[in-house]
JSON list of C-alpha atoms in Angstrom, two decimals:
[
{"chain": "A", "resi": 1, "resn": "UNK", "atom": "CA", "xyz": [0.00, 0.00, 0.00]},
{"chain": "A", "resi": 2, "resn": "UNK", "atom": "CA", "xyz": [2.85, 2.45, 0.33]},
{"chain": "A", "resi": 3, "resn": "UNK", "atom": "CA", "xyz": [3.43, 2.30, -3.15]},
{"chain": "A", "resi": 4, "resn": "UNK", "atom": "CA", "xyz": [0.25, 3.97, -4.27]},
{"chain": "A", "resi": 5, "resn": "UNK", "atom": "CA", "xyz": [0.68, 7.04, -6.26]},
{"chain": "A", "resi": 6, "resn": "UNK", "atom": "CA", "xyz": [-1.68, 9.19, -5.12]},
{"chain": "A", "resi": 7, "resn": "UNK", "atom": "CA", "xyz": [-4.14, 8.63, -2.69]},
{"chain": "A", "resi": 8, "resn": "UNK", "atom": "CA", "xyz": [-7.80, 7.68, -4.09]},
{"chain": "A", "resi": 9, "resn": "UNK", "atom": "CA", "xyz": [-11.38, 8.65, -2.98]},
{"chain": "A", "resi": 10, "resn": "UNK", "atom": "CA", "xyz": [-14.31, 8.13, -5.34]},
{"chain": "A", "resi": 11, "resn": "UNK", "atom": "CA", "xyz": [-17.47, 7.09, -6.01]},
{"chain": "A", "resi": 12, "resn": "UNK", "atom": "CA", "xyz": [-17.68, 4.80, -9.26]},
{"chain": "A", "resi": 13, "resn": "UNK", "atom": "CA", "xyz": [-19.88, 2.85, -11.47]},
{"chain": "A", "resi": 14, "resn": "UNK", "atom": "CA", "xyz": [-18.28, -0.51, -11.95]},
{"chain": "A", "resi": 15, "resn": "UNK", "atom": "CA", "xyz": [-19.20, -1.98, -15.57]},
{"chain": "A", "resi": 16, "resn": "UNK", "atom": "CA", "xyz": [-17.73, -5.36, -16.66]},
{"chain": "A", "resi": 17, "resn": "UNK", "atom": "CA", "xyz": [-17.67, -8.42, -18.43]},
{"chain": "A", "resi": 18, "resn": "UNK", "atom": "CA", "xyz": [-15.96, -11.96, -18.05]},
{"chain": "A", "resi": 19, "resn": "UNK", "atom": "CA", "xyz": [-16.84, -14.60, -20.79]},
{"chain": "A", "resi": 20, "resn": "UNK", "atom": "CA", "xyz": [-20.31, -14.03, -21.34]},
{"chain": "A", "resi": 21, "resn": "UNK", "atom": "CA", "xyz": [-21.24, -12.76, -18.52]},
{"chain": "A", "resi": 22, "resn": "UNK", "atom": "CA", "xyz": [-21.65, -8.61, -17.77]},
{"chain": "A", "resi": 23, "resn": "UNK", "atom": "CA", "xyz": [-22.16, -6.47, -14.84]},
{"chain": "A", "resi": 24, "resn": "UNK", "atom": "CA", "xyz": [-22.95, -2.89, -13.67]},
{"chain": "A", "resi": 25, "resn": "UNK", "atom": "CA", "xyz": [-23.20, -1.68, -10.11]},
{"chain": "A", "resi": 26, "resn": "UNK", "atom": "CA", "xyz": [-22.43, 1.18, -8.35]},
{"chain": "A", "resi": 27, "resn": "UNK", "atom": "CA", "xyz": [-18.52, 1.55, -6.56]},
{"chain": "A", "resi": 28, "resn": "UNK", "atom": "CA", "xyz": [-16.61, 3.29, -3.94]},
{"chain": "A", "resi": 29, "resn": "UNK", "atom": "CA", "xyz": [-13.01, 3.18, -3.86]},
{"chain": "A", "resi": 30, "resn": "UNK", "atom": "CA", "xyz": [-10.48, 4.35, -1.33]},
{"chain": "A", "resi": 31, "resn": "UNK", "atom": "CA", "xyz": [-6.79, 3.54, -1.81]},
{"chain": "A", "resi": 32, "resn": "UNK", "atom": "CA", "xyz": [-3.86, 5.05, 0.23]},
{"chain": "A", "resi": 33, "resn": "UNK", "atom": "CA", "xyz": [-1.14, 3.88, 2.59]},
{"chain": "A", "resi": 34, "resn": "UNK", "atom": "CA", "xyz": [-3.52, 1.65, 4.44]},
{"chain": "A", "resi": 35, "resn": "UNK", "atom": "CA", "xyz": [-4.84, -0.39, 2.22]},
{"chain": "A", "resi": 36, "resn": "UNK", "atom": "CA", "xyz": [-7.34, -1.10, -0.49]},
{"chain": "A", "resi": 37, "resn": "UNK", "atom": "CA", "xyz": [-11.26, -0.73, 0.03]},
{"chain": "A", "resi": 38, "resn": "UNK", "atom": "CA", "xyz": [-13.77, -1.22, -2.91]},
{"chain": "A", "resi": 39, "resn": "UNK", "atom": "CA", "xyz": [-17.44, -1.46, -1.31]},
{"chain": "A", "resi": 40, "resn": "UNK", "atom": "CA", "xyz": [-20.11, -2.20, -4.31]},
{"chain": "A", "resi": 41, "resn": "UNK", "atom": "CA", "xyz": [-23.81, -1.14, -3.47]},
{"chain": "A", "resi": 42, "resn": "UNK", "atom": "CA", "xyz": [-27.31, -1.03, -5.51]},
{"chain": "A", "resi": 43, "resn": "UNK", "atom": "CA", "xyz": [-28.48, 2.18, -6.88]},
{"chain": "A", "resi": 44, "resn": "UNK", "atom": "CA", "xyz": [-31.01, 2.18, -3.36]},
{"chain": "A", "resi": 45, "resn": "UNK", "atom": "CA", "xyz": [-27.79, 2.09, -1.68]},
{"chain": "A", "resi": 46, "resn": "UNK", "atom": "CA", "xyz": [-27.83, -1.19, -0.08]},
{"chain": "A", "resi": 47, "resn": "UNK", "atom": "CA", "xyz": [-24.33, -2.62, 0.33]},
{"chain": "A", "resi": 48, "resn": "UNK", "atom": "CA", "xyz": [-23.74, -5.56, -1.89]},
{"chain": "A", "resi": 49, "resn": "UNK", "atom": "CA", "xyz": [-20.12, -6.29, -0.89]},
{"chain": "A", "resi": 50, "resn": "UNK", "atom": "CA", "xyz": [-16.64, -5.22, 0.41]},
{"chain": "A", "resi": 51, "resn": "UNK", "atom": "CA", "xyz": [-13.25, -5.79, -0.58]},
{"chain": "A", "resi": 52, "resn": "UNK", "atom": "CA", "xyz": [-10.36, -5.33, 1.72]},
{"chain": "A", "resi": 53, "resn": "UNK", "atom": "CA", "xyz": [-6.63, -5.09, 1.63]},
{"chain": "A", "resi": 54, "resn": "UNK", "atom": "CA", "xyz": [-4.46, -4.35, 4.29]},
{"chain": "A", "resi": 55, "resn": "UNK", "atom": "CA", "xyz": [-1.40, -4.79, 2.58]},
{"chain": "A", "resi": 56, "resn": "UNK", "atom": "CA", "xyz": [-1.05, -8.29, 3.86]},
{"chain": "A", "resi": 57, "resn": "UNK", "atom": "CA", "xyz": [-4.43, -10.06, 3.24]},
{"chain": "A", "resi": 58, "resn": "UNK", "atom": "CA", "xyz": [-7.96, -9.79, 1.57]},
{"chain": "A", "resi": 59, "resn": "UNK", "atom": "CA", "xyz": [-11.11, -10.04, 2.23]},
{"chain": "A", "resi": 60, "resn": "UNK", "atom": "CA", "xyz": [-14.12, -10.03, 0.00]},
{"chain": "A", "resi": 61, "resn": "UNK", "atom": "CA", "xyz": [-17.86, -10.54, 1.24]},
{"chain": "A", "resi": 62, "resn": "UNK", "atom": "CA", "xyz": [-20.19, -10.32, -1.78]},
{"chain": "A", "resi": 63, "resn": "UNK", "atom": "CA", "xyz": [-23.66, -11.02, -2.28]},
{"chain": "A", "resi": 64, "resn": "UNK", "atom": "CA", "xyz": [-23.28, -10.30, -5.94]},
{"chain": "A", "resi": 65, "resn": "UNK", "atom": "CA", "xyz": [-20.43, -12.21, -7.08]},
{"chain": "A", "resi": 66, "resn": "UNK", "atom": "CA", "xyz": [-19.50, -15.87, -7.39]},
{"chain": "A", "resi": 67, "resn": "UNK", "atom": "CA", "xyz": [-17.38, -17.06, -4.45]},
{"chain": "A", "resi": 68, "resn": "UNK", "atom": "CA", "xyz": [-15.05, -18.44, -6.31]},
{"chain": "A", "resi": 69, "resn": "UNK", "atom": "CA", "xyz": [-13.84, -15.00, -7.90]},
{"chain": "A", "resi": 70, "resn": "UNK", "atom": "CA", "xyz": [-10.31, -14.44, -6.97]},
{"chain": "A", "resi": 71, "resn": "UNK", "atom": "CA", "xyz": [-10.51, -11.37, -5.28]},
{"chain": "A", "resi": 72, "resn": "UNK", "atom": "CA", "xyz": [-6.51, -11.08, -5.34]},
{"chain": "A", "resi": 73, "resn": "UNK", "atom": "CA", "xyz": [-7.13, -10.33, -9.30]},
{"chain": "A", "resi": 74, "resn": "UNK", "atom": "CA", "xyz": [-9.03, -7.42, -8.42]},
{"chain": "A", "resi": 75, "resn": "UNK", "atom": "CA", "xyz": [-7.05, -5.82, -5.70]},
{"chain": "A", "resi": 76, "resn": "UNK", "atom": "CA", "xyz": [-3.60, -6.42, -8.13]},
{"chain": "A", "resi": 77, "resn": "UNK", "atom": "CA", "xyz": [-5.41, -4.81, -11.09]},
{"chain": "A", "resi": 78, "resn": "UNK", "atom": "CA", "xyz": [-6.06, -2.08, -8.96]},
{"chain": "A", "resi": 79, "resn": "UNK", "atom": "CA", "xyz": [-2.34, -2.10, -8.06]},
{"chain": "A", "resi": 80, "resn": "UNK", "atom": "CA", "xyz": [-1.73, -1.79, -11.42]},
{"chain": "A", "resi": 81, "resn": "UNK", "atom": "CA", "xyz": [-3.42, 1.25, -12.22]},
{"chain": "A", "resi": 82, "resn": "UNK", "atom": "CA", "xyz": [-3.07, 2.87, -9.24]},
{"chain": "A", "resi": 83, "resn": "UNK", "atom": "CA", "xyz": [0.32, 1.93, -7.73]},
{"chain": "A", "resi": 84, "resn": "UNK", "atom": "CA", "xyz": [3.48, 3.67, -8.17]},
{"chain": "A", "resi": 85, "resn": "UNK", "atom": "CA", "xyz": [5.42, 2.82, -11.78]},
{"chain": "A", "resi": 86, "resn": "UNK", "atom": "CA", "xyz": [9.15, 2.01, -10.67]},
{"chain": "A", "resi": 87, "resn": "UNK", "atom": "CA", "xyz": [7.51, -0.11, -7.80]},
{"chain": "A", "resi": 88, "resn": "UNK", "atom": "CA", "xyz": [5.45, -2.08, -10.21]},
{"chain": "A", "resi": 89, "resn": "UNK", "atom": "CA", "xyz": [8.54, -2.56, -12.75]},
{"chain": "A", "resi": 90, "resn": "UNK", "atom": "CA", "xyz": [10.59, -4.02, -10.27]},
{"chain": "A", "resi": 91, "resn": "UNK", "atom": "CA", "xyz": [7.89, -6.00, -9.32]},
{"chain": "A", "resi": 92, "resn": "UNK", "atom": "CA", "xyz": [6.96, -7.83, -11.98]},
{"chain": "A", "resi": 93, "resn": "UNK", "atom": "CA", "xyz": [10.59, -8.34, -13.54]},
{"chain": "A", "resi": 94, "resn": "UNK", "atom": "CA", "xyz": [10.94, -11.03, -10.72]},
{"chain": "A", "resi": 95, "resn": "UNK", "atom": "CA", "xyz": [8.32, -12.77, -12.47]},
{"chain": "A", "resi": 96, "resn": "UNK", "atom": "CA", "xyz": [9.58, -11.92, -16.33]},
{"chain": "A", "resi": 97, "resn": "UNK", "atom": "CA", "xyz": [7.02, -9.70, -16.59]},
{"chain": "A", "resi": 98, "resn": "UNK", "atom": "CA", "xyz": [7.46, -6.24, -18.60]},
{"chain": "A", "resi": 99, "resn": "UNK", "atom": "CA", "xyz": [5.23, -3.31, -17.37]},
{"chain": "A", "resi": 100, "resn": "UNK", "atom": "CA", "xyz": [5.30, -0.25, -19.73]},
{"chain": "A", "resi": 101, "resn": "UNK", "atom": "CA", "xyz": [3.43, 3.00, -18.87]},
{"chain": "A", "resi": 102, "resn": "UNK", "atom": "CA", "xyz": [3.02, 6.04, -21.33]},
{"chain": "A", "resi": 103, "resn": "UNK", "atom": "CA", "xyz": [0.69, 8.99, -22.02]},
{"chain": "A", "resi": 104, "resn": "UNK", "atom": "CA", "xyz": [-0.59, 9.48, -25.46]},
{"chain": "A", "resi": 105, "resn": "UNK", "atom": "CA", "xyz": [-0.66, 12.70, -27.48]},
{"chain": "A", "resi": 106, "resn": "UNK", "atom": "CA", "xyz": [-4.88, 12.71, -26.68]},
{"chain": "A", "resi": 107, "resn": "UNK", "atom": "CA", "xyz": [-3.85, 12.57, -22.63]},
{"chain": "A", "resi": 108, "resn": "UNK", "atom": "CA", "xyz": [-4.64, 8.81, -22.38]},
{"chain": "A", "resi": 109, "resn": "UNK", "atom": "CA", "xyz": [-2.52, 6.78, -19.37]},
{"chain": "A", "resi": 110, "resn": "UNK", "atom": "CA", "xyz": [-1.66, 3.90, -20.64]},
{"chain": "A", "resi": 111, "resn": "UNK", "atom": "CA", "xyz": [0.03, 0.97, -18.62]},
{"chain": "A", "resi": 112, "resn": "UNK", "atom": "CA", "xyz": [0.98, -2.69, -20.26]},
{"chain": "A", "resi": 113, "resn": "UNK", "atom": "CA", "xyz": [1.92, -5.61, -18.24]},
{"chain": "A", "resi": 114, "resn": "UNK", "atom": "CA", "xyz": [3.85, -8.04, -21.07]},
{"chain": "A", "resi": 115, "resn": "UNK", "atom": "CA", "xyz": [5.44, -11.25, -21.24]},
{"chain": "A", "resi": 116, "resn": "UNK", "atom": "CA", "xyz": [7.75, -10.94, -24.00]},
{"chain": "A", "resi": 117, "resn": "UNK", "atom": "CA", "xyz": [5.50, -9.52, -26.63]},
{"chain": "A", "resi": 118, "resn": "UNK", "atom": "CA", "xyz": [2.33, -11.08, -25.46]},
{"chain": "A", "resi": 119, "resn": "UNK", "atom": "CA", "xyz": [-0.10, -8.30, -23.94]},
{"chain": "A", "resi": 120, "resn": "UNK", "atom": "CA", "xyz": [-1.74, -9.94, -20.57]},
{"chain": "A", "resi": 121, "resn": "UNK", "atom": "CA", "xyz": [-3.04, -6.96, -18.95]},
{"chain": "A", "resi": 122, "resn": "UNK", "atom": "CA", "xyz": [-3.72, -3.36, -20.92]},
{"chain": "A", "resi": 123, "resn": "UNK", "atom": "CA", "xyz": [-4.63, -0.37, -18.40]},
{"chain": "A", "resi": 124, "resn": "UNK", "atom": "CA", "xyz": [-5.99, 3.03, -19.84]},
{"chain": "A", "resi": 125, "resn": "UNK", "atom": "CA", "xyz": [-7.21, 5.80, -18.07]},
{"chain": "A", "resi": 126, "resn": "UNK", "atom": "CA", "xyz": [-8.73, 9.25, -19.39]},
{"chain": "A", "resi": 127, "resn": "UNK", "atom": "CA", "xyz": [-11.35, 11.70, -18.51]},
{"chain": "A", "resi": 128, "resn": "UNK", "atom": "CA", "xyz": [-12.57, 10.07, -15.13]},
{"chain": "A", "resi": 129, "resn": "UNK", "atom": "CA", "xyz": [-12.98, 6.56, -16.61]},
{"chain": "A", "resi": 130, "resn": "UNK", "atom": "CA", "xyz": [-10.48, 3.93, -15.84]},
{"chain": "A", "resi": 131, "resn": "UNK", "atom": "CA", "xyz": [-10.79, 0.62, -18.52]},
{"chain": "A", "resi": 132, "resn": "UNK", "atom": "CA", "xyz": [-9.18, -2.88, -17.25]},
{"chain": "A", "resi": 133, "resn": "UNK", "atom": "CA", "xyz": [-8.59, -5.72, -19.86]},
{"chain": "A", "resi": 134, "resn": "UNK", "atom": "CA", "xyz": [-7.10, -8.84, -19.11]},
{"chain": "A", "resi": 135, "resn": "UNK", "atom": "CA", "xyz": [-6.24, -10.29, -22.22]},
{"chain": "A", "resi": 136, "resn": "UNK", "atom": "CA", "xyz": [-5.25, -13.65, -20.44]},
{"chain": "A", "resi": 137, "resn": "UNK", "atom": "CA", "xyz": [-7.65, -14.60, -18.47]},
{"chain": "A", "resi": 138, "resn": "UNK", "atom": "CA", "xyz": [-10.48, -12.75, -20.45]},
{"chain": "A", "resi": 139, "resn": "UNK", "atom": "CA", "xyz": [-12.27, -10.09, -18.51]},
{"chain": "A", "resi": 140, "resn": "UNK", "atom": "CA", "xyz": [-12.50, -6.41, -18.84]},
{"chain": "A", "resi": 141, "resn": "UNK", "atom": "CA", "xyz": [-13.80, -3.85, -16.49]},
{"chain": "A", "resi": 142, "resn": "UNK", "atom": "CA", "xyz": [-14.37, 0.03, -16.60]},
{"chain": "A", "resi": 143, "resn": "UNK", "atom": "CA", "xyz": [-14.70, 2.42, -12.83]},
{"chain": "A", "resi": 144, "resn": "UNK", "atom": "CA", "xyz": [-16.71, 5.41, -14.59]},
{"chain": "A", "resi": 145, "resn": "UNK", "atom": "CA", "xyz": [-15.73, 8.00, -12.06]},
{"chain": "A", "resi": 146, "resn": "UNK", "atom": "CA", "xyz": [-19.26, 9.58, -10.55]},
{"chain": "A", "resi": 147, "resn": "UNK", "atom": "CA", "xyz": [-20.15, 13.29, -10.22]}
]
């Protein structure tokens, strides 16, 4: 957690889609120092799950989501866009894993994890909407930040 880049504190709508299956529900997110905590609720408010990380383990409690989702996926893709770059780098080359980051010329953050010239994981981020695709294991998400 000490590696995040900037602390975070939003309200998001949480839109994805693994296999054939798609979701939407409503987000909030708070990252620092501490830890990781995602908490998804219905649009009457009614929490329907947290997600912890204390920088050690995780927890995830959902009444919307299978149980066996690996919530370690979603608190290291969330590492990934959030987390600092040179801390991520060194972190994945001990698994032979390239992680790129760039900004294109429209102001779109871009972050690739790679192994050898395979994309696994492509991270963009623009304009208060953060898009998630895992290329290897077939999911994609997007946190549209709210208003």
């Amino acid at each position: 957690p000490n590696n995040i880049q900037e602390n975070i504190d939003k309200v998001q709508l949480l839109s994805g889609s693994f296999g054939e299956n798609s979701f939407s529900i409503n987000s909030y997110l708070q990252a620092d120092e501490n830890g990781i905590f995602l908490s998804l609720f219905n649009d009457l408010g009614s929490g329907m799950g947290d997600l912890v990380y204390d920088g050690t383990e995780v927890s995830f409690e959902s009444k919307v989501f299978p149980k066996a989702l690996k919530a370690e996926y979603i608190v290291a893709d969330l590492q990934f866009a959030y987390y600092n770059v040179d801390s991520l780098q060194k972190s994945l080359a001990t698994l032979g894993l390239d992680f790129l980051s760039d900004v294109l010329s429209d102001g779109t953050k871009v972050r690739v994890i790679k192994n050898k010239d395979k994309i696994i994981e492509e991270i963009k981020q623009k304009d208060g909407v953060l898009t998630i695709e895992n290329k290897l294991r077939n999911y994609k998400y997007v946190l549209t930040e709210g208003e």
